[in-house]
mmCIF file of C-alpha atoms in Angstrom:
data_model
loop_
_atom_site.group_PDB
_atom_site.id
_atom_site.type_symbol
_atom_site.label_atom_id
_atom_site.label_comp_id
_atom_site.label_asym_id
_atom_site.label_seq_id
_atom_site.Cartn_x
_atom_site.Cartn_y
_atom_site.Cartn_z
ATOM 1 C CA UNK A 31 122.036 97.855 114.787
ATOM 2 C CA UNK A 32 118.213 97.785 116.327
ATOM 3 C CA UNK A 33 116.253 96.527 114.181
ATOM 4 C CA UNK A 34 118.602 94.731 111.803
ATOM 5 C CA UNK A 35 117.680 90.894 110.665
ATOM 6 C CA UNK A 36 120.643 89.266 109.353
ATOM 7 C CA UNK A 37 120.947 88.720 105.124
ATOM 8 C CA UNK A 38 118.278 86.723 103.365
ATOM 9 C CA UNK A 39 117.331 85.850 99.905
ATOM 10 C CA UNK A 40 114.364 86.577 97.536
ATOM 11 C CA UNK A 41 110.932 85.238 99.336
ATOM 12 C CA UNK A 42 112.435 84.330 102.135
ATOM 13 C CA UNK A 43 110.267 86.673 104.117
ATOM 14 C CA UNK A 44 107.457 89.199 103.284
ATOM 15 C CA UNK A 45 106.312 91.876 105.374
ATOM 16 C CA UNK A 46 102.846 93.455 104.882
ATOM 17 C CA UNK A 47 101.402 96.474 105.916
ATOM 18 C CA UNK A 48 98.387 99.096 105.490
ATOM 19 C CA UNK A 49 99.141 102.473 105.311
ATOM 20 C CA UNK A 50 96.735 105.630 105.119
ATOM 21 C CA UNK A 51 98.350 108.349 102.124
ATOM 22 C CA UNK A 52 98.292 111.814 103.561
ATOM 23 C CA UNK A 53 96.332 113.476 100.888
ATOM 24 C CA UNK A 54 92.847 113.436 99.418
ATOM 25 C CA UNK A 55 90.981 111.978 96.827
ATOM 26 C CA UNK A 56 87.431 111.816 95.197
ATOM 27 C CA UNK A 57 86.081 108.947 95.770
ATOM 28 C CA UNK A 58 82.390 109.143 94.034
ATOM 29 C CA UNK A 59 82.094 112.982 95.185
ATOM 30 C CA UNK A 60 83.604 112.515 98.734
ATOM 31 C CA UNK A 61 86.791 113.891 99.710
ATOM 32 C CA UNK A 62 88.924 110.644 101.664
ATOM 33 C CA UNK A 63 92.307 109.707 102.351
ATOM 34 C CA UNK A 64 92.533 106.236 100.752
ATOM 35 C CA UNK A 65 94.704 102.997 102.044
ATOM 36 C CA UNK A 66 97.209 101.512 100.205
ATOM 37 C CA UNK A 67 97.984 97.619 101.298
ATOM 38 C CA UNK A 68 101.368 96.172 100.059
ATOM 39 C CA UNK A 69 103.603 93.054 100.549
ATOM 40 C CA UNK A 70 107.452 93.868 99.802
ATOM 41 C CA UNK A 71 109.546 91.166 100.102
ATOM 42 C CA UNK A 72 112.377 92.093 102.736
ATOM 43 C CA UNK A 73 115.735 90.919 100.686
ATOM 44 C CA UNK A 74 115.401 92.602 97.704
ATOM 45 C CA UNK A 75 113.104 95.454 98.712
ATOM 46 C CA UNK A 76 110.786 94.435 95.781
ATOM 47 C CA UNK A 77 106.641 95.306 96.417
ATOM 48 C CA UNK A 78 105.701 91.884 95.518
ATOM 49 C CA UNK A 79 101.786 93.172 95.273
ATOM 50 C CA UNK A 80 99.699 96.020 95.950
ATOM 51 C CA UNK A 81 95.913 97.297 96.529
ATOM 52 C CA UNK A 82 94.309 100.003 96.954
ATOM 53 C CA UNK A 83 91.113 101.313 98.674
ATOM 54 C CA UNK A 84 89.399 104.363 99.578
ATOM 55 C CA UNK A 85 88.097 103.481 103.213
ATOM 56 C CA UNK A 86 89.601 101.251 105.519
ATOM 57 C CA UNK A 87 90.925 98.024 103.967
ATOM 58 C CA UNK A 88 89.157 94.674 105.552
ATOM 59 C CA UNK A 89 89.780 91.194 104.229
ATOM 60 C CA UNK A 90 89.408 91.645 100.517
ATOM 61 C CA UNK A 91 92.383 94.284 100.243
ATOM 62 C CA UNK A 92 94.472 92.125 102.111
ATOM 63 C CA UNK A 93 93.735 88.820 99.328
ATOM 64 C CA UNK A 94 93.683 91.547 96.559
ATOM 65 C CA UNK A 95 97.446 92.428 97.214
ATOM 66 C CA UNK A 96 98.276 88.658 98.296
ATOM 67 C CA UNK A 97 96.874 87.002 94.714
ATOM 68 C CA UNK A 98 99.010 90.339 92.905
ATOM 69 C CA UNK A 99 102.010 88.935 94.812
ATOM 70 C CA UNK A 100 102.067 85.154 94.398
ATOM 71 C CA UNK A 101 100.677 85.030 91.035
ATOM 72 C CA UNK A 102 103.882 85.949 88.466
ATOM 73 C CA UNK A 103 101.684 85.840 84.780
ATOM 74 C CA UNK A 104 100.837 89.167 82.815
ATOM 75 C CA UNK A 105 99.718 92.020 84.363
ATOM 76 C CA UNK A 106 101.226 90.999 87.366
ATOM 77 C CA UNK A 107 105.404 90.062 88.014
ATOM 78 C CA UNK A 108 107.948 88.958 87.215
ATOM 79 C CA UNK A 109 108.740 89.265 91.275
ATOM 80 C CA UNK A 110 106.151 86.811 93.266
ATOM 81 C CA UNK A 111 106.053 83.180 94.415
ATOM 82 C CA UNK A 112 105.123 81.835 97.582
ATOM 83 C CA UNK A 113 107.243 83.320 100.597
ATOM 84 C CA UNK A 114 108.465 81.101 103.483
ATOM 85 C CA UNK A 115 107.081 83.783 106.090
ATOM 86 C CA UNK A 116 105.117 86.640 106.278
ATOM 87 C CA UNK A 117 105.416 89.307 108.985
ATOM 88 C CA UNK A 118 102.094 91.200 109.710
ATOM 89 C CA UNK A 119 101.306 93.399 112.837
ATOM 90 C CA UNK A 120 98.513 91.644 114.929
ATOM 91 C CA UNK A 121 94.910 92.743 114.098
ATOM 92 C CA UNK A 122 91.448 91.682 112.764
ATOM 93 C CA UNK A 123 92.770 92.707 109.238
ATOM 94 C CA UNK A 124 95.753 91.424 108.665
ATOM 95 C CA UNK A 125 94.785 88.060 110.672
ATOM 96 C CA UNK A 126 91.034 87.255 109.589
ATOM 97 C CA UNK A 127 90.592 83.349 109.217
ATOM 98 C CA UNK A 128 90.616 83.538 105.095
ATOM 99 C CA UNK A 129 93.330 85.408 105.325
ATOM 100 C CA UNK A 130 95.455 83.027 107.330
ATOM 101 C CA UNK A 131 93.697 80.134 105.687
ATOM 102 C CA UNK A 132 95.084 80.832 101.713
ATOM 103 C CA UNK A 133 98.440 81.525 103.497
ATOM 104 C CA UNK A 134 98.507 78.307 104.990
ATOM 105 C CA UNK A 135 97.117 76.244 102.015
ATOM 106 C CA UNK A 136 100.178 77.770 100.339
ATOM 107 C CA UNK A 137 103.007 76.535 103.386
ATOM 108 C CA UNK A 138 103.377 79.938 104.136
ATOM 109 C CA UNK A 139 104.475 80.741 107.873
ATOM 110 C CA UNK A 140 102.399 83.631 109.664
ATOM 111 C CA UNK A 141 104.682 85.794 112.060
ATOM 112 C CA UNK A 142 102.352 87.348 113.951
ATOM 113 C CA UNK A 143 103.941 90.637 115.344
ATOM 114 C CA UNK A 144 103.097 92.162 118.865
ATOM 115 C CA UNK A 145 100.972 95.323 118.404
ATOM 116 C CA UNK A 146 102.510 98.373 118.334
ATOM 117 C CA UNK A 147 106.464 97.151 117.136
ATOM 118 C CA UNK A 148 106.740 98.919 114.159
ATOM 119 C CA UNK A 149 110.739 98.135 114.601
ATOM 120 C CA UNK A 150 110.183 94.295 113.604
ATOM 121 C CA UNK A 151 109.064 95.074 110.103
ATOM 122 C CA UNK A 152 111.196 97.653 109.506
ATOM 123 C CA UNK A 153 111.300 97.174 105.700
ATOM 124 C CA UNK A 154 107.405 97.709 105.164
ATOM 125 C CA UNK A 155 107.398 100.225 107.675
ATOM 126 C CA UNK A 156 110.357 102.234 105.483
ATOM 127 C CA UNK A 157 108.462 101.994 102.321
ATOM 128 C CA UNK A 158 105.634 103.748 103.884
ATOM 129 C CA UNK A 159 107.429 106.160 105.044
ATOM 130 C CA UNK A 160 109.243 106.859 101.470
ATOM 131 C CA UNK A 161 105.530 107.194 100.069
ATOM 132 C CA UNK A 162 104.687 109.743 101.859
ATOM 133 C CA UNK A 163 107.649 111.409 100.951
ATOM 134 C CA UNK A 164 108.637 110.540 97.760
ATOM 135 C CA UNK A 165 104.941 110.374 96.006
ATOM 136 C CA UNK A 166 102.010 111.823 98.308
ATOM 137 C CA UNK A 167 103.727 115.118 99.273
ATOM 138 C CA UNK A 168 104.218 115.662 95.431
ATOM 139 C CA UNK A 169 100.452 114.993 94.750
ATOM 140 C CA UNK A 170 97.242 117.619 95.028
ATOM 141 C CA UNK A 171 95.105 117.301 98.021
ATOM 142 C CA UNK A 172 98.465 116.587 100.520
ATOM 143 C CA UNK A 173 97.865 116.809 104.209
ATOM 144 C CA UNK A 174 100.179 116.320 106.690
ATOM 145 C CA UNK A 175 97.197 116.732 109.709
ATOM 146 C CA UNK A 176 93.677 115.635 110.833
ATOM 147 C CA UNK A 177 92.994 119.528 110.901
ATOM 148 C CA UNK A 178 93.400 119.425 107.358
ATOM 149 C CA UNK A 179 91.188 116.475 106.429
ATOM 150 C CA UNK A 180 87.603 117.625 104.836
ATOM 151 C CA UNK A 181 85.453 114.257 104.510
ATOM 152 C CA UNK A 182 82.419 115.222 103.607
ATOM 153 C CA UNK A 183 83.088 118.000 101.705
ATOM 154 C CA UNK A 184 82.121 118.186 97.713
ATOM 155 C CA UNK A 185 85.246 117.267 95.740
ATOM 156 C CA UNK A 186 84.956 120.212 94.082
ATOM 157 C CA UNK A 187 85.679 122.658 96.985
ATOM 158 C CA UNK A 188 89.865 121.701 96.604
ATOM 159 C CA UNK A 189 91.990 120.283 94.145
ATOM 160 C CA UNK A 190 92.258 116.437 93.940
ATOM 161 C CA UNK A 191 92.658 113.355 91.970
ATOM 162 C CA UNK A 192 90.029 110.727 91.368
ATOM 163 C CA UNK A 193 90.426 107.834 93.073
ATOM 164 C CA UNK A 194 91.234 105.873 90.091
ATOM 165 C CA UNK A 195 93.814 108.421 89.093
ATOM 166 C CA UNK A 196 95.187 108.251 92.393
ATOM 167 C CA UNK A 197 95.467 104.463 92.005
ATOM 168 C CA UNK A 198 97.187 104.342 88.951
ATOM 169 C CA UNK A 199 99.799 106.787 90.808
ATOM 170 C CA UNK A 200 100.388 104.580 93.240
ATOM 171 C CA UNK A 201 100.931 101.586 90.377
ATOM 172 C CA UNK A 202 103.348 103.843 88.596
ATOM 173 C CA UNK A 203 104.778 104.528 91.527
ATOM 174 C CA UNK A 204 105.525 101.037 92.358
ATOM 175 C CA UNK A 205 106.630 100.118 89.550
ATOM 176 C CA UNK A 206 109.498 102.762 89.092
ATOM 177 C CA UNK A 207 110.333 101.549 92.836
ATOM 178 C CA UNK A 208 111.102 98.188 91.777
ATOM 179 C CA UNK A 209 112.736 99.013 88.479
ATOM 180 C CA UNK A 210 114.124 102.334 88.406
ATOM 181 C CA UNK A 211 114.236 103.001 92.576
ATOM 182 C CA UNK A 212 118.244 101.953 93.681
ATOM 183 C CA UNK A 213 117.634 101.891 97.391
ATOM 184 C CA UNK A 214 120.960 102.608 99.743
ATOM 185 C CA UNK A 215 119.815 99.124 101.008
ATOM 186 C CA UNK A 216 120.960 97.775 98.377
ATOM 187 C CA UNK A 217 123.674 99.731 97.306
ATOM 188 C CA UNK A 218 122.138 100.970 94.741
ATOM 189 C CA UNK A 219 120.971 98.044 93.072
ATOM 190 C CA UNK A 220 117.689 98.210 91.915
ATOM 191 C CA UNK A 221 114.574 96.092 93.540
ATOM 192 C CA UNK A 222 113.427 93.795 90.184
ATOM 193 C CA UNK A 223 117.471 93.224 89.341
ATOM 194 C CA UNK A 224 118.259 92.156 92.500
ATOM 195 C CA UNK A 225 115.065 89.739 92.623
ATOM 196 C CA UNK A 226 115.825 88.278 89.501
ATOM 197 C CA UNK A 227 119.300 86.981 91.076
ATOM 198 C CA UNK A 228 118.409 85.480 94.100
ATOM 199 C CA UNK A 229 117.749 82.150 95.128
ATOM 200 C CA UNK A 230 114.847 79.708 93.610
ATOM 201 C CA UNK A 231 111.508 80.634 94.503
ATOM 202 C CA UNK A 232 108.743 78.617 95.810
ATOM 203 C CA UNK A 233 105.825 78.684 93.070
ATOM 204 C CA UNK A 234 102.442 77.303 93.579
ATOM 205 C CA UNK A 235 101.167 74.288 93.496
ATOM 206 C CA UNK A 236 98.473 72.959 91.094
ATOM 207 C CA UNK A 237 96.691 72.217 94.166
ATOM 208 C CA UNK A 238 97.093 75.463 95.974
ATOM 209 C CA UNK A 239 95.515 78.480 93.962
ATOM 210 C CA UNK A 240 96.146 82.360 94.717
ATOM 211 C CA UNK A 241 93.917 83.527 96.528
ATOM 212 C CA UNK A 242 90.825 85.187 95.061
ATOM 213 C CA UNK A 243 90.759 89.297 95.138
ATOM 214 C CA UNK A 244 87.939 91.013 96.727
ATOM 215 C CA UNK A 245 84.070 90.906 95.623
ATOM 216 C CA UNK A 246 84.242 94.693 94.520
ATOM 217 C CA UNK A 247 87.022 95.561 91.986
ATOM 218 C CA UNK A 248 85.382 98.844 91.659
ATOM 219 C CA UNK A 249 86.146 99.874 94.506
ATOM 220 C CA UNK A 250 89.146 97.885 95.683
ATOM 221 C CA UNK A 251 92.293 98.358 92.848
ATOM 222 C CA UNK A 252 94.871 95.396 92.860
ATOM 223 C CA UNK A 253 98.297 95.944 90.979
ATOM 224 C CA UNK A 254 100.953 94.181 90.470
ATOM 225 C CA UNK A 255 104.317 94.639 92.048
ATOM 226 C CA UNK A 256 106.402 95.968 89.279
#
């Protein structure tokens, strides 16, 4: 039972996490292994929002994903809201001040996880592990190793996707997750259904807008969570 929370409902918490895909991608003629930053809200197993950059994510991936998961209109949805609490390991980019700042103007609690417990968000933590499996093993350019990275390298010299094909991937991917995915979690329910019969959500308010994605779409790719 370590690492079990007790049953909640549909944004009662969100946990949040980078994670670095095991593979490679050309990213303007470089050869990188791009980030993926997601919020998945911990009741339903639904990825509320989702973005995507090819070096390490900062502040702007972090808002990118936050404004795909709050906001519920067209293109992003139907899961989203305002969460009671989000659970975030401790660091500079996860906890920058307008970061913590739109979470607040929205009532949202911070949990602030010790470093190094990946065992207290075990449900963000799972999803990257079911990535790797489940889409970036099945993709060109996989590596499992630092040996095997080649930044620096021409694109050309192995076989890879773009960066913006790899993105779109990853949206695809996410979206079959939390429509078509029936987790053991839930016993077999899938993500979206299970959302769409919890509790009320929490929208926001008039006065609180989602926060705004990052100055460089081009290079940072939001999507939403279904």
């Amino acid at each position: 039972m370590f690492g079990k929370r007790p049953a909640s409902w549909r944004n009662h918490a969100w946990e949040t996490d980078h994670v670095q895909a095991s593979l490679l991608v050309d990213a303007d003629g470089d050869l990188v292994r791009p980030w993926i930053t997601w919020f998945i809200d911990t009741a339903t197993k639904t990825i509320t929002g989702t973005a995507v950059t090819p070096g390490h994510p900062s502040r702007a991936p972090v808002r990118a994903a936050l404004r795909a998961a709050v906001v519920r209109e067209e293109p992003y949805g139907p899961a989203g809201g305002v969460p009671e609490t989000v659970r975030m390991d401790r660091g500079k980019d996860f906890l920058p001040a307008a970061v913590t700042t739109a979470l607040g103007a929205m009532g949202v609690t911070v949990n602030d996880l010790p470093a190094y417990s990946p065992h207290l968000k075990e449900v963000v933590e799972s999803l990257n592990r079911a990535a790797d499996r489940m889409l970036f093993a099945a993709l060109p350019g996989y590596t499992t190793g630092p040996r095997s990275e080649r930044q620096g390298r021409t694109a050309g010299a192995v076989s890879t996707l773009s960066f913006q094909d790899f993105t779109a991937e990853i949206l695809a991917w996410t979206n079959w997750w939390n429509t078509a995915h029936r987790p053991k979690a839930l016993s077999g329910r899938r993500a979206v259904r299970r959302w769409r019969r919890g509790r009320p959500i929490r929208l926001l308010s008039p006065t609180s807008p989602p926060p705004t994605c990052g100055p460089t779409p081009s290079r940072t790719r939001a999507g939403p969570g279904s």
